[in-house]
mmCIF file of N, CA, C and O in Angstrom:
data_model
loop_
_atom_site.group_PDB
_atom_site.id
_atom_site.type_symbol
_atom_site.label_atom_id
_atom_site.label_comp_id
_atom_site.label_asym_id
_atom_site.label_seq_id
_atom_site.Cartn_x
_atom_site.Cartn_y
_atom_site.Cartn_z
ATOM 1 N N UNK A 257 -12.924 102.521 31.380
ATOM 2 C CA UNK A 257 -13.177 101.141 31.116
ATOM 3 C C UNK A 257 -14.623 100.992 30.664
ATOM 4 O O UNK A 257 -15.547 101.464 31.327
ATOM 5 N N UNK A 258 -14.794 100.367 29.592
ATOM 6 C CA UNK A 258 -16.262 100.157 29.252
ATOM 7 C C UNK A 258 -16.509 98.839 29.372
ATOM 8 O O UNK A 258 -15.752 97.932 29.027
ATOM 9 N N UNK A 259 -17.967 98.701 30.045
ATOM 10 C CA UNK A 259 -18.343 97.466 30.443
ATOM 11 C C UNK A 259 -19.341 96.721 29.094
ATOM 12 O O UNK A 259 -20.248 97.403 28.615
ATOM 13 N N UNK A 260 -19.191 95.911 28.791
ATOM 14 C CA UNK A 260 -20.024 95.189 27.511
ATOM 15 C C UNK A 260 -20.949 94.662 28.134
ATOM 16 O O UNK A 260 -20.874 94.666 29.363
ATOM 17 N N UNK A 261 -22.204 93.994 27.419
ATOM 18 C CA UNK A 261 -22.923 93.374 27.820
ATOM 19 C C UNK A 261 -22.527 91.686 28.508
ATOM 20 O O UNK A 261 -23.289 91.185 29.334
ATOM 21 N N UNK A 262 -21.184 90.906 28.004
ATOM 22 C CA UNK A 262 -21.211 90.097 28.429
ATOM 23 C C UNK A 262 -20.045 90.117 29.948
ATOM 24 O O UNK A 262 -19.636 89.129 30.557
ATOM 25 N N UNK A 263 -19.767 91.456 30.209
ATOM 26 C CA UNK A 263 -18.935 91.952 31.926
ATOM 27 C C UNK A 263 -20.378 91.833 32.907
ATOM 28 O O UNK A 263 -20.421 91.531 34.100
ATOM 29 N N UNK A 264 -21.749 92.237 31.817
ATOM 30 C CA UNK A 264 -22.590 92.677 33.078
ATOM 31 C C UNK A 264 -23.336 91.605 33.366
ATOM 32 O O UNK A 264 -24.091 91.631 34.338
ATOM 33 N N UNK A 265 -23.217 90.387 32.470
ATOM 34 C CA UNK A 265 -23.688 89.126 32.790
ATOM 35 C C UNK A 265 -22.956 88.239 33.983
ATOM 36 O O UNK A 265 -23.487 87.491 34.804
ATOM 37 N N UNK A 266 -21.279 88.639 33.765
ATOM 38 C CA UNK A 266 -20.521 87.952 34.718
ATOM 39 C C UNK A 266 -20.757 88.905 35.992
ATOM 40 O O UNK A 266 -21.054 88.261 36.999
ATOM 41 N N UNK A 267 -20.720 89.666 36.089
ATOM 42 C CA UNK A 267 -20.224 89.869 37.702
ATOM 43 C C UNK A 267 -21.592 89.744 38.746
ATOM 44 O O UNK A 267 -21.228 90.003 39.893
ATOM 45 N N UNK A 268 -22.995 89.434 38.675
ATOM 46 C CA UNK A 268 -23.790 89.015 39.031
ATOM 47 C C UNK A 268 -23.709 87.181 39.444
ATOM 48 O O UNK A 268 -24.061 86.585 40.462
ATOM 49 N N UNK A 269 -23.042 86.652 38.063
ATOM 50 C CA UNK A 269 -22.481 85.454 38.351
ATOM 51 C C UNK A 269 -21.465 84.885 38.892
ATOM 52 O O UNK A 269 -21.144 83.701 38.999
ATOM 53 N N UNK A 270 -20.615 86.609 39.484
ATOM 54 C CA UNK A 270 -19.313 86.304 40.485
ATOM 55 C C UNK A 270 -19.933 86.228 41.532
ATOM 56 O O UNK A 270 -19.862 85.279 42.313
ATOM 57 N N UNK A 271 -20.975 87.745 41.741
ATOM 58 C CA UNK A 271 -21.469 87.646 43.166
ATOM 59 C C UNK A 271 -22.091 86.210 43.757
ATOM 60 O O UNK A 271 -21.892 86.071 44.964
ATOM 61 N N UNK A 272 -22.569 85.487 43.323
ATOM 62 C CA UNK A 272 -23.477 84.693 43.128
ATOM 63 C C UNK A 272 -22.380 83.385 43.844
ATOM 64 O O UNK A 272 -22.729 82.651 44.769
ATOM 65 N N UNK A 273 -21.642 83.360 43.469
ATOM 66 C CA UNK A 273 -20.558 82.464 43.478
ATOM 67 C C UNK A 273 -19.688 82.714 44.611
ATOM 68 O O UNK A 273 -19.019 81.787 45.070
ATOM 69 N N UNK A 274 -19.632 83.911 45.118
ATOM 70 C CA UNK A 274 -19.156 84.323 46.232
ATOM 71 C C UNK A 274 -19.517 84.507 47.443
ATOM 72 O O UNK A 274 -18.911 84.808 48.472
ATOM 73 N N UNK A 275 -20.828 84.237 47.130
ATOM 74 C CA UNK A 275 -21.864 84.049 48.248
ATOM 75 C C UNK A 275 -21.765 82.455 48.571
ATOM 76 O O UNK A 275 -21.193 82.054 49.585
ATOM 77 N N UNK A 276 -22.281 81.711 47.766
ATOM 78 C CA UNK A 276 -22.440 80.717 47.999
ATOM 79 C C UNK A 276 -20.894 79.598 48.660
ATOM 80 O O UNK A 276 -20.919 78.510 49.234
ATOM 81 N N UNK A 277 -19.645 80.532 48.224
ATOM 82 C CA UNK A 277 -18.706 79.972 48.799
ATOM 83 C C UNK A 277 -18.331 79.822 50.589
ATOM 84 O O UNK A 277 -18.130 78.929 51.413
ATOM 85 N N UNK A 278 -18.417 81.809 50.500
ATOM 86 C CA UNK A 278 -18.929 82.121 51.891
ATOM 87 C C UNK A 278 -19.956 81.080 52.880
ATOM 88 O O UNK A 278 -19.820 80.697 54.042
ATOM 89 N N UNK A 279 -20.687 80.906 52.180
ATOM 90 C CA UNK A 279 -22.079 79.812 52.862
ATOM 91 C C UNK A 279 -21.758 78.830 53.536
ATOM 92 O O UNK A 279 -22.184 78.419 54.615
ATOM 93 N N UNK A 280 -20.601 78.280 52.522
ATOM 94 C CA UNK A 280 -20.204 76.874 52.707
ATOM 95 C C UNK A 280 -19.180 76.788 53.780
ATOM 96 O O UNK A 280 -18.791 75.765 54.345
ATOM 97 N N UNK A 281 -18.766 78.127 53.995
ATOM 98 C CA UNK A 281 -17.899 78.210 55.224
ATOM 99 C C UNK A 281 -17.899 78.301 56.529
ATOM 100 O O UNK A 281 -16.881 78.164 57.209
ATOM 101 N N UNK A 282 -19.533 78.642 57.179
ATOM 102 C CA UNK A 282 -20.123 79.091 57.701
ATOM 103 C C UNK A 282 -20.897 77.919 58.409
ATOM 104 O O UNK A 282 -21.856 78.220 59.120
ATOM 105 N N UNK A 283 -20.577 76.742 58.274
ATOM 106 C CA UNK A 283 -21.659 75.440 59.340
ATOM 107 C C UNK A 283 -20.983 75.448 60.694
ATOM 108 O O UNK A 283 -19.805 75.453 61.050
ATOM 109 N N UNK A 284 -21.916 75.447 61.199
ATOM 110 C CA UNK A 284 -21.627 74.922 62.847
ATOM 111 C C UNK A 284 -21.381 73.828 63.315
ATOM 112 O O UNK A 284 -22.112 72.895 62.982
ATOM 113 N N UNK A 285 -20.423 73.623 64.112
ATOM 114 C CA UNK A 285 -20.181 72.441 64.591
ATOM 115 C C UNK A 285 -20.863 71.549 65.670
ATOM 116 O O UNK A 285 -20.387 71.820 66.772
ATOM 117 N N UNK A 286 -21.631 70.765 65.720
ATOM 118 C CA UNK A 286 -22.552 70.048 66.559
ATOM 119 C C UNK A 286 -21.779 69.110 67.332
ATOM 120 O O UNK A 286 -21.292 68.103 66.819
ATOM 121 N N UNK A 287 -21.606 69.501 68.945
ATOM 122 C CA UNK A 287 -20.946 68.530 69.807
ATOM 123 C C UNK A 287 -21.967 67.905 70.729
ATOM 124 O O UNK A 287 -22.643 68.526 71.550
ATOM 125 N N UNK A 288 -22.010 66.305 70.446
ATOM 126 C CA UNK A 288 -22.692 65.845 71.115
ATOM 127 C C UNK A 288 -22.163 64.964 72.486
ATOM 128 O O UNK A 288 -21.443 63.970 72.390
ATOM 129 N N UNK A 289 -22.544 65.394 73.474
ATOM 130 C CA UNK A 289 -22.313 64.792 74.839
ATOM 131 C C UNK A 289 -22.471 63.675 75.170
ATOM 132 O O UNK A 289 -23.484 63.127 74.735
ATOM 133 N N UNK A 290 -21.873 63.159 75.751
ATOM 134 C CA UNK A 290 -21.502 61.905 76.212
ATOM 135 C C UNK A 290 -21.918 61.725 77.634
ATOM 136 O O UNK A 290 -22.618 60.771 77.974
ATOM 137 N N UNK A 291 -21.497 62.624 78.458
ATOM 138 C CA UNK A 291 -20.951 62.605 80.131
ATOM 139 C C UNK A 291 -22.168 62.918 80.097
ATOM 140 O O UNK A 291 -22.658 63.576 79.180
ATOM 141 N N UNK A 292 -23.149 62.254 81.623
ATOM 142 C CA UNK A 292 -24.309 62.948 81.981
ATOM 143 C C UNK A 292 -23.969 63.650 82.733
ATOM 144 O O UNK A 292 -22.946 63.625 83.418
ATOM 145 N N UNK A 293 -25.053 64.597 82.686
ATOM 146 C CA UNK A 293 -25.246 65.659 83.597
ATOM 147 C C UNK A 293 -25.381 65.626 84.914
ATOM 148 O O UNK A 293 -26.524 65.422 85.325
ATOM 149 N N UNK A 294 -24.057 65.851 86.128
ATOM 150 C CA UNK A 294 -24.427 66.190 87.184
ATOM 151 C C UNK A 294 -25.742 66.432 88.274
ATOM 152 O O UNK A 294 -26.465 67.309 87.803
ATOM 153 N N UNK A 295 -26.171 66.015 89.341
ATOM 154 C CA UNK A 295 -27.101 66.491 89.743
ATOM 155 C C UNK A 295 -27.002 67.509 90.841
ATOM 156 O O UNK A 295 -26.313 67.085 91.769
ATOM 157 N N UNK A 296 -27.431 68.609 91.013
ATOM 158 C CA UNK A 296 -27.443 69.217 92.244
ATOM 159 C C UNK A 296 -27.271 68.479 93.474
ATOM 160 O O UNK A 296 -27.771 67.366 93.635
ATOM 161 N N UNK A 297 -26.409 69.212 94.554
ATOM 162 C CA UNK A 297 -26.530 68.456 95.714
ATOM 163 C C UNK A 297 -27.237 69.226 96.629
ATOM 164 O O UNK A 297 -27.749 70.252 96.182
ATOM 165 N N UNK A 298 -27.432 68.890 98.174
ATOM 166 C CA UNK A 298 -28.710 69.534 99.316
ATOM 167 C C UNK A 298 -27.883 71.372 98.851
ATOM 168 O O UNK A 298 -26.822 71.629 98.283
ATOM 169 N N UNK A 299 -28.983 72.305 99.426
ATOM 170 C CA UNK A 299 -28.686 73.549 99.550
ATOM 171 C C UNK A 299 -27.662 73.872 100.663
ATOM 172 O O UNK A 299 -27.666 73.017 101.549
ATOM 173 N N UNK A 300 -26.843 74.819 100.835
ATOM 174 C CA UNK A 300 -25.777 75.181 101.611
ATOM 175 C C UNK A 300 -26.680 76.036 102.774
ATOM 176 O O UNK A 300 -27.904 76.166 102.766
ATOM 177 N N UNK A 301 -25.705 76.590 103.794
ATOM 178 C CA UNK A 301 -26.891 76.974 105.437
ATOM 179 C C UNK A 301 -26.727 78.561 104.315
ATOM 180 O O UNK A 301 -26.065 78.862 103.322
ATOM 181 N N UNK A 302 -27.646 79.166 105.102
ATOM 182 C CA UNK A 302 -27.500 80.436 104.752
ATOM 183 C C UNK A 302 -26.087 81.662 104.705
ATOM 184 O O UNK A 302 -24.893 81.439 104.906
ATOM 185 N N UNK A 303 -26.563 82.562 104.471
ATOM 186 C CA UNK A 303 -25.232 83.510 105.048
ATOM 187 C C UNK A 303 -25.354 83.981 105.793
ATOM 188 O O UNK A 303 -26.175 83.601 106.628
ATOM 189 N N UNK A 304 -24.761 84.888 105.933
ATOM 190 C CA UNK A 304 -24.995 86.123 107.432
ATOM 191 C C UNK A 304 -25.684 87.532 106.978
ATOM 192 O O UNK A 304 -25.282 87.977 105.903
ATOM 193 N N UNK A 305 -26.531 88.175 107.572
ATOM 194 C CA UNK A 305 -26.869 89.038 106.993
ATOM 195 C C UNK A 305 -25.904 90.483 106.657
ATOM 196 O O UNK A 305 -25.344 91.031 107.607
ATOM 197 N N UNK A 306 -25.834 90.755 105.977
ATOM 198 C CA UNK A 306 -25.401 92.609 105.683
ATOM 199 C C UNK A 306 -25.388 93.667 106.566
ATOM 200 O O UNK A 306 -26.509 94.110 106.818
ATOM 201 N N UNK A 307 -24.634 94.104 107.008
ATOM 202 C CA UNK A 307 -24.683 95.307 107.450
ATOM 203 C C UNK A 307 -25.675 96.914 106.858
ATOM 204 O O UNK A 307 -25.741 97.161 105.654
ATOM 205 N N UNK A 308 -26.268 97.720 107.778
ATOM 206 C CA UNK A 308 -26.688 98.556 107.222
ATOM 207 C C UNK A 308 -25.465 99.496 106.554
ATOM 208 O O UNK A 308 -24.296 99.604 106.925
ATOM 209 N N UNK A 309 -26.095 100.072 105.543
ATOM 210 C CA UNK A 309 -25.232 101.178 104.979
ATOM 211 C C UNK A 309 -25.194 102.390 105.657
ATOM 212 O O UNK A 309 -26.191 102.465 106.375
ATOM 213 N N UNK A 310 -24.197 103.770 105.787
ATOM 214 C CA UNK A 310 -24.109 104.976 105.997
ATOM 215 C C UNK A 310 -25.180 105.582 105.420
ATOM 216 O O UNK A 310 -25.900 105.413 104.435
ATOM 217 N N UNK A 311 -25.040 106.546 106.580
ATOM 218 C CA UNK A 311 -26.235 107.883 105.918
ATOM 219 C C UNK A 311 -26.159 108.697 104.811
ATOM 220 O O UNK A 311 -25.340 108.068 104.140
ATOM 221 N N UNK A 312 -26.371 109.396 104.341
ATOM 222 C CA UNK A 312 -25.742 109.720 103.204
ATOM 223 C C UNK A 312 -25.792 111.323 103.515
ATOM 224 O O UNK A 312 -26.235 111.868 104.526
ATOM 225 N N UNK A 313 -25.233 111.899 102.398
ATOM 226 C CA UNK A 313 -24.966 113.384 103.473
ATOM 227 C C UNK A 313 -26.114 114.442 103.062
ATOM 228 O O UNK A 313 -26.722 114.235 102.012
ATOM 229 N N UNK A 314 -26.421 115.527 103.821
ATOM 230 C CA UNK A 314 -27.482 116.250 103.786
ATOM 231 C C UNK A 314 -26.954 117.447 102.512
ATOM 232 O O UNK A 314 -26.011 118.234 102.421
ATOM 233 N N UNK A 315 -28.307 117.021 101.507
ATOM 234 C CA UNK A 315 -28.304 118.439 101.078
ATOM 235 C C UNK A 315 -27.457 119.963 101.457
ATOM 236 O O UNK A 315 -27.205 120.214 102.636
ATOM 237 N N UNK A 316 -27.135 120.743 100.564
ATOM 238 C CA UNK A 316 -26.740 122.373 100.713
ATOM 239 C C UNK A 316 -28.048 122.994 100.618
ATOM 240 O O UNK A 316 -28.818 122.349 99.907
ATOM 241 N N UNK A 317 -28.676 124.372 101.273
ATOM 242 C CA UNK A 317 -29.644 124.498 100.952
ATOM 243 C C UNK A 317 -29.696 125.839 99.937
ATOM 244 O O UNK A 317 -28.881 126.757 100.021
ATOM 245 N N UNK A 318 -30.711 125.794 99.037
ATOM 246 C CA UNK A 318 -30.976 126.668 98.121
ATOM 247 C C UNK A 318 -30.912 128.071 98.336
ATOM 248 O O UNK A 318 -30.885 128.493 99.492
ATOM 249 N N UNK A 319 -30.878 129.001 97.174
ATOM 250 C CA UNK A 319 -30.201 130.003 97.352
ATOM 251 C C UNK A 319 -32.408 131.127 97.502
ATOM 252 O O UNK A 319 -33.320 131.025 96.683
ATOM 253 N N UNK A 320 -32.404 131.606 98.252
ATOM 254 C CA UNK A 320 -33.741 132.428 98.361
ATOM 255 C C UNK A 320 -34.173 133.346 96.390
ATOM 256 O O UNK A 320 -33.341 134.041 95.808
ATOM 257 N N UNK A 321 -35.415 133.076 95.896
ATOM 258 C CA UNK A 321 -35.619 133.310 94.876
ATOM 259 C C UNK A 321 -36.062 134.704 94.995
ATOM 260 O O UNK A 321 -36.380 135.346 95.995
ATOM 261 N N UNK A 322 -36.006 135.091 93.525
ATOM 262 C CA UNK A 322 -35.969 137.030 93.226
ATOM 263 C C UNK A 322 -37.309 137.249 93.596
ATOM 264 O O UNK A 322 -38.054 136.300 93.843
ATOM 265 N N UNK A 323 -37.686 138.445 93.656
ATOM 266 C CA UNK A 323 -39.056 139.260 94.260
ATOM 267 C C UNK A 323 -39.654 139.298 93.109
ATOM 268 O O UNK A 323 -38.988 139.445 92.084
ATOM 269 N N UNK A 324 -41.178 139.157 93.073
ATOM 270 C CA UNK A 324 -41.755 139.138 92.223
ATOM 271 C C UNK A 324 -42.236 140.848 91.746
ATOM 272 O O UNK A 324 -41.858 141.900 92.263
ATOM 273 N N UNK A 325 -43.132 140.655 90.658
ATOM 274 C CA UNK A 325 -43.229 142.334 90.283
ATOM 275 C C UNK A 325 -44.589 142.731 90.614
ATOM 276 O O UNK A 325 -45.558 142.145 90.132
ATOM 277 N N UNK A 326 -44.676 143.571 91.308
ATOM 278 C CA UNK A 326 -45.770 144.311 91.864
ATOM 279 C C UNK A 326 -47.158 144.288 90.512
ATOM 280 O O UNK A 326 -46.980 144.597 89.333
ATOM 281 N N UNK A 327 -48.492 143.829 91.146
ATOM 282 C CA UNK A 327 -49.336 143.882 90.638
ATOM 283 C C UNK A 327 -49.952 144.890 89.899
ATOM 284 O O UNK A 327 -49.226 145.880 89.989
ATOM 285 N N UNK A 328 -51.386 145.245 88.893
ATOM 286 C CA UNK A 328 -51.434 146.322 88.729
ATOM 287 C C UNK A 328 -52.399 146.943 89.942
ATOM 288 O O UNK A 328 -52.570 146.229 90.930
ATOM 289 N N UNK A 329 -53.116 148.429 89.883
ATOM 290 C CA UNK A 329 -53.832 148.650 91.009
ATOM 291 C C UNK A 329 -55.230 148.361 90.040
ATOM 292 O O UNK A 329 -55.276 148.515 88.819
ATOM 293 N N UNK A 330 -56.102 148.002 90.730
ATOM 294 C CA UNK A 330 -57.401 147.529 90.591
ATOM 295 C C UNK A 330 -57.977 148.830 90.805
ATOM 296 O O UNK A 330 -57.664 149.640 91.678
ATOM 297 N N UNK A 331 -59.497 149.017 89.253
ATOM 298 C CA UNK A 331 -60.003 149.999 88.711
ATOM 299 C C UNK A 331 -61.122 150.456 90.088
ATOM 300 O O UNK A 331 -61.253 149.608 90.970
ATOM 301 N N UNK A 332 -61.651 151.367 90.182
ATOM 302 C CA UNK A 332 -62.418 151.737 91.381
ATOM 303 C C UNK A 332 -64.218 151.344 91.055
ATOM 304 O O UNK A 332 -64.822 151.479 89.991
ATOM 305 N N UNK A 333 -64.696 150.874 92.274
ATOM 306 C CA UNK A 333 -65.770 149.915 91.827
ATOM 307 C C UNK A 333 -66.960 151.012 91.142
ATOM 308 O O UNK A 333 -66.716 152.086 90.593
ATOM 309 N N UNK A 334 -68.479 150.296 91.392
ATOM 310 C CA UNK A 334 -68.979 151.321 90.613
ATOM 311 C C UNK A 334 -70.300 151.331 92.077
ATOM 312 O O UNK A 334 -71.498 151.447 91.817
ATOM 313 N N UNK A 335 -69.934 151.231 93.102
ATOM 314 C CA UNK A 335 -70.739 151.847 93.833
ATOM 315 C C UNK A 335 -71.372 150.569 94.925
ATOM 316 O O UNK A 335 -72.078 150.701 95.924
ATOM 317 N N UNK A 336 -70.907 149.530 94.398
ATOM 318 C CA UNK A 336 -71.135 147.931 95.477
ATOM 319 C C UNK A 336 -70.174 147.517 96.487
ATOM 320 O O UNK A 336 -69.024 147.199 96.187
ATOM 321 N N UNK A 337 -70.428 147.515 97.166
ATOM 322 C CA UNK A 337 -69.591 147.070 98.750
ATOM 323 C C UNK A 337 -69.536 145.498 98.371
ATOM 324 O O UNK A 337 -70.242 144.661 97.809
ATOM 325 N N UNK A 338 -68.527 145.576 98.885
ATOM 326 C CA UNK A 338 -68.174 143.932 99.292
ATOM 327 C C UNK A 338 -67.449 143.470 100.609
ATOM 328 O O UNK A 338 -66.318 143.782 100.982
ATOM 329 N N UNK A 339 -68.342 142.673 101.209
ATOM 330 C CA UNK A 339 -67.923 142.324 102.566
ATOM 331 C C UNK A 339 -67.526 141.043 102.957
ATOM 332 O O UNK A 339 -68.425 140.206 103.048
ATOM 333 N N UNK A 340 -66.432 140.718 103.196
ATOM 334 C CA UNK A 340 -65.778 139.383 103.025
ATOM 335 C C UNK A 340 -65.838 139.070 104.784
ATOM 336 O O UNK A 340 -65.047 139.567 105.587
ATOM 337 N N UNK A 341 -66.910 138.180 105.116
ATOM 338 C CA UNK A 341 -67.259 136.973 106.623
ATOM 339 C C UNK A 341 -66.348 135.952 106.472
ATOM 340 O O UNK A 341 -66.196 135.222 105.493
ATOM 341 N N UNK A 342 -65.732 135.960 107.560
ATOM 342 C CA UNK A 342 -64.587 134.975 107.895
ATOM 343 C C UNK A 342 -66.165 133.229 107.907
ATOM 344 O O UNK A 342 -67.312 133.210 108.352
ATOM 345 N N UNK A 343 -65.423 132.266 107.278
ATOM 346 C CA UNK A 343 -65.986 130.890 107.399
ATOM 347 C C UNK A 343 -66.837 130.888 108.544
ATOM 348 O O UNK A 343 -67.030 131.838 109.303
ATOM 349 N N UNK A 344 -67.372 129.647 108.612
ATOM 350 C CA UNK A 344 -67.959 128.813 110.110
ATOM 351 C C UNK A 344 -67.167 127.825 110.405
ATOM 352 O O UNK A 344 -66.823 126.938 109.623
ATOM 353 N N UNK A 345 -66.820 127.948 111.641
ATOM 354 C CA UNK A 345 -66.165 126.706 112.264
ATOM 355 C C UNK A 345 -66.222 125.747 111.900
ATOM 356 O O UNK A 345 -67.426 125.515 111.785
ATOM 357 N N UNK A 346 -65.355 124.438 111.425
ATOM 358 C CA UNK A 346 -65.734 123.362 111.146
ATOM 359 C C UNK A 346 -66.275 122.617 112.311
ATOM 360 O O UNK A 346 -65.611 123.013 113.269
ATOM 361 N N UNK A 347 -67.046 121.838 112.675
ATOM 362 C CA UNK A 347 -66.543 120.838 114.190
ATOM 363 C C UNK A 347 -66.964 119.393 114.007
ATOM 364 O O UNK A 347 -66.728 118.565 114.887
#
């Protein structure tokens, strides 16, 4: 099908037209009230309070994790002592 220049004038002027029909279909209806509005009456007594809920159930406990891998051995010093003194008491 070949479109001419005067197909490509119309169908811009269909859309156009099809919109605006749509549009017209589309108003809302505005209901205006008559009856006034009710007023609240006093507040009601309270309720009763709730019961506590159940405990809920305890955890399974975890399964013990894999062994770690042995360190390397530390190189031999070069002739300095090191002497590790336990803290001072806090008091």
């Amino acid at each position: 099908m070949k479109i001419t220049s005067k197909d490509t004038f119309l169908i811009p002027l269909l859309l156009a037209g099809l919109g605006l029909g749509l549009a017209a279909c589309d108003k809302p209806t505005v209901n205006v009230g008559t009856t006034p509005a009710a007023e609240p009456g006093p507040p009601g007594p309270a309720g009763a309070t709730g019961g506590q809920g159940a405990t809920g159930a305890t955890g399974a406990q975890g399964s013990e994790g894999a062994k770690g891998d042995t360190g390397n051995v530390g190189q031999p010093g070069e002739g300095a002592t090191v002497i590790v003194a336990p803290a001072e008491p806090k008091s």
